[in-house]
Coordinates of C-alpha atoms in Angstrom, one line a residue:
G1 CA 51.8 -14.3 -32.3
Y2 CA 55.4 -13.6 -33.0
T3 CA 58.3 -13.7 -30.8
V4 CA 60.5 -10.9 -31.1
L5 CA 64.2 -10.7 -30.4
E6 CA 65.7 -7.1 -30.0
A7 CA 68.9 -5.7 -30.7
G8 CA 70.5 -1.9 -30.5
N9 CA 73.0 -2.4 -33.4
G10 CA 74.4 -5.1 -35.6
G11 CA 77.0 -6.3 -33.5
E12 CA 74.1 -6.9 -30.6
A13 CA 72.2 -8.5 -33.6
L14 CA 74.6 -11.2 -34.3
Q15 CA 75.3 -12.0 -30.7
V16 CA 71.5 -12.5 -30.3
V17 CA 71.5 -14.8 -33.3
E18 CA 74.4 -16.6 -32.1
G19 CA 72.9 -17.0 -28.7
Q20 CA 69.2 -18.0 -29.8
A21 CA 68.9 -21.8 -29.7
G22 CA 65.6 -21.7 -31.4
S23 CA 64.6 -20.7 -35.1
I24 CA 64.6 -17.6 -36.1
D25 CA 62.3 -16.7 -39.2
L26 CA 62.7 -13.1 -40.0
L27 CA 65.2 -10.4 -39.5
L28 CA 63.8 -6.9 -39.4
T29 CA 66.4 -4.4 -40.2
D30 CA 67.2 -0.7 -41.1
V31 CA 69.4 -0.6 -44.4
V32 CA 71.0 2.2 -42.9
M33 CA 72.6 2.2 -39.4
P34 CA 75.7 3.3 -37.9
G35 CA 78.5 1.0 -37.9
M36 CA 77.3 -1.9 -39.7
S37 CA 74.7 -2.0 -42.4
G38 CA 71.7 -3.6 -42.4
L39 CA 72.7 -5.2 -45.4
Q40 CA 76.0 -6.3 -43.7
V41 CA 73.8 -7.5 -40.8
A42 CA 71.9 -9.6 -43.3
D43 CA 74.9 -11.3 -45.1
K44 CA 76.3 -12.4 -41.9
I45 CA 73.4 -13.5 -40.4
R46 CA 72.2 -15.5 -43.4
A47 CA 75.8 -17.0 -43.2
L48 CA 74.7 -18.5 -40.0
R49 CA 71.1 -19.2 -40.5
P50 CA 70.4 -19.6 -44.5
E51 CA 66.9 -20.0 -43.8
V52 CA 66.3 -16.7 -42.3
K53 CA 64.1 -13.9 -44.5
V54 CA 65.0 -10.4 -44.3
L55 CA 62.7 -7.4 -44.4
Y56 CA 64.5 -4.1 -44.7
M57 CA 63.3 -0.8 -43.6
S58 CA 64.5 2.8 -44.8
G59 CA 63.1 6.4 -44.3
Y60 CA 65.4 7.6 -47.3
A61 CA 63.4 8.2 -50.3
D62 CA 66.0 8.3 -52.7
L63 CA 67.3 4.6 -51.4
A64 CA 64.0 3.4 -52.4
A65 CA 63.7 5.3 -55.9
G66 CA 67.3 4.2 -56.6
Q67 CA 67.4 0.6 -55.6
R68 CA 64.4 -0.8 -57.0
E69 CA 66.0 -3.3 -58.9
F70 CA 68.2 -4.5 -55.7
F71 CA 65.0 -4.5 -53.7
G72 CA 62.5 -6.7 -55.2
K73 CA 60.9 -10.2 -55.0
E74 CA 63.9 -11.4 -52.9
R75 CA 64.6 -8.6 -50.6
R76 CA 61.7 -6.7 -49.4
L77 CA 61.9 -2.9 -48.6
L78 CA 59.4 -1.3 -46.2
Q79 CA 59.3 2.5 -46.7
K80 CA 59.1 4.4 -43.2
P81 CA 57.1 5.9 -42.1
Y82 CA 54.9 3.1 -42.0
T83 CA 51.7 2.1 -40.1
L84 CA 51.7 -1.2 -37.8
S85 CA 49.1 -2.4 -40.3
N86 CA 51.8 -2.1 -43.1
L87 CA 54.4 -3.6 -41.0
A88 CA 52.5 -6.5 -40.2
R89 CA 51.3 -7.0 -43.7
A90 CA 54.9 -6.7 -45.1
V91 CA 55.8 -9.5 -42.5
R92 CA 53.2 -11.7 -43.5
D93 CA 54.1 -11.1 -47.0
V94 CA 57.9 -12.1 -46.3
L95 CA 57.3 -14.9 -44.2
G96 CA 54.9 -16.3 -46.8
P97 CA 51.7 -18.5 -46.0
S98 CA 51.1 -20.2 -42.8
P99 CA 48.3 -20.9 -40.5
A100 CA 49.0 -18.0 -38.6
A101 CA 49.0 -15.6 -41.6
A102 CA 45.6 -16.6 -42.1
L103 CA 44.7 -14.9 -38.8
P104 CA 43.3 -11.5 -39.0
W105 CA 45.7 -8.8 -37.6
H106 CA 44.1 -7.3 -34.0

């Protein structure tokens, strides 16, 4: 039930956000990316749209273990590899309670 906007890198993500007239509820971004990190992308997008919630993902176990104080209640980290079910749960958790979140995931 979600509308997904796709970008191949941080620069494209900024262009997508700038060109989107409607609301954007969530940014799902990898922490480590070439060029601009996911943290930088999130900062730039939240400067344009402060209401955007962010879900970070990473396949680096060292990052997850070493950055627990950074990734906490305000910054959610989804560890790779993850299942579709784990992704759906993380998205619902970050977005918070809503009528759509009460529906079972199929």
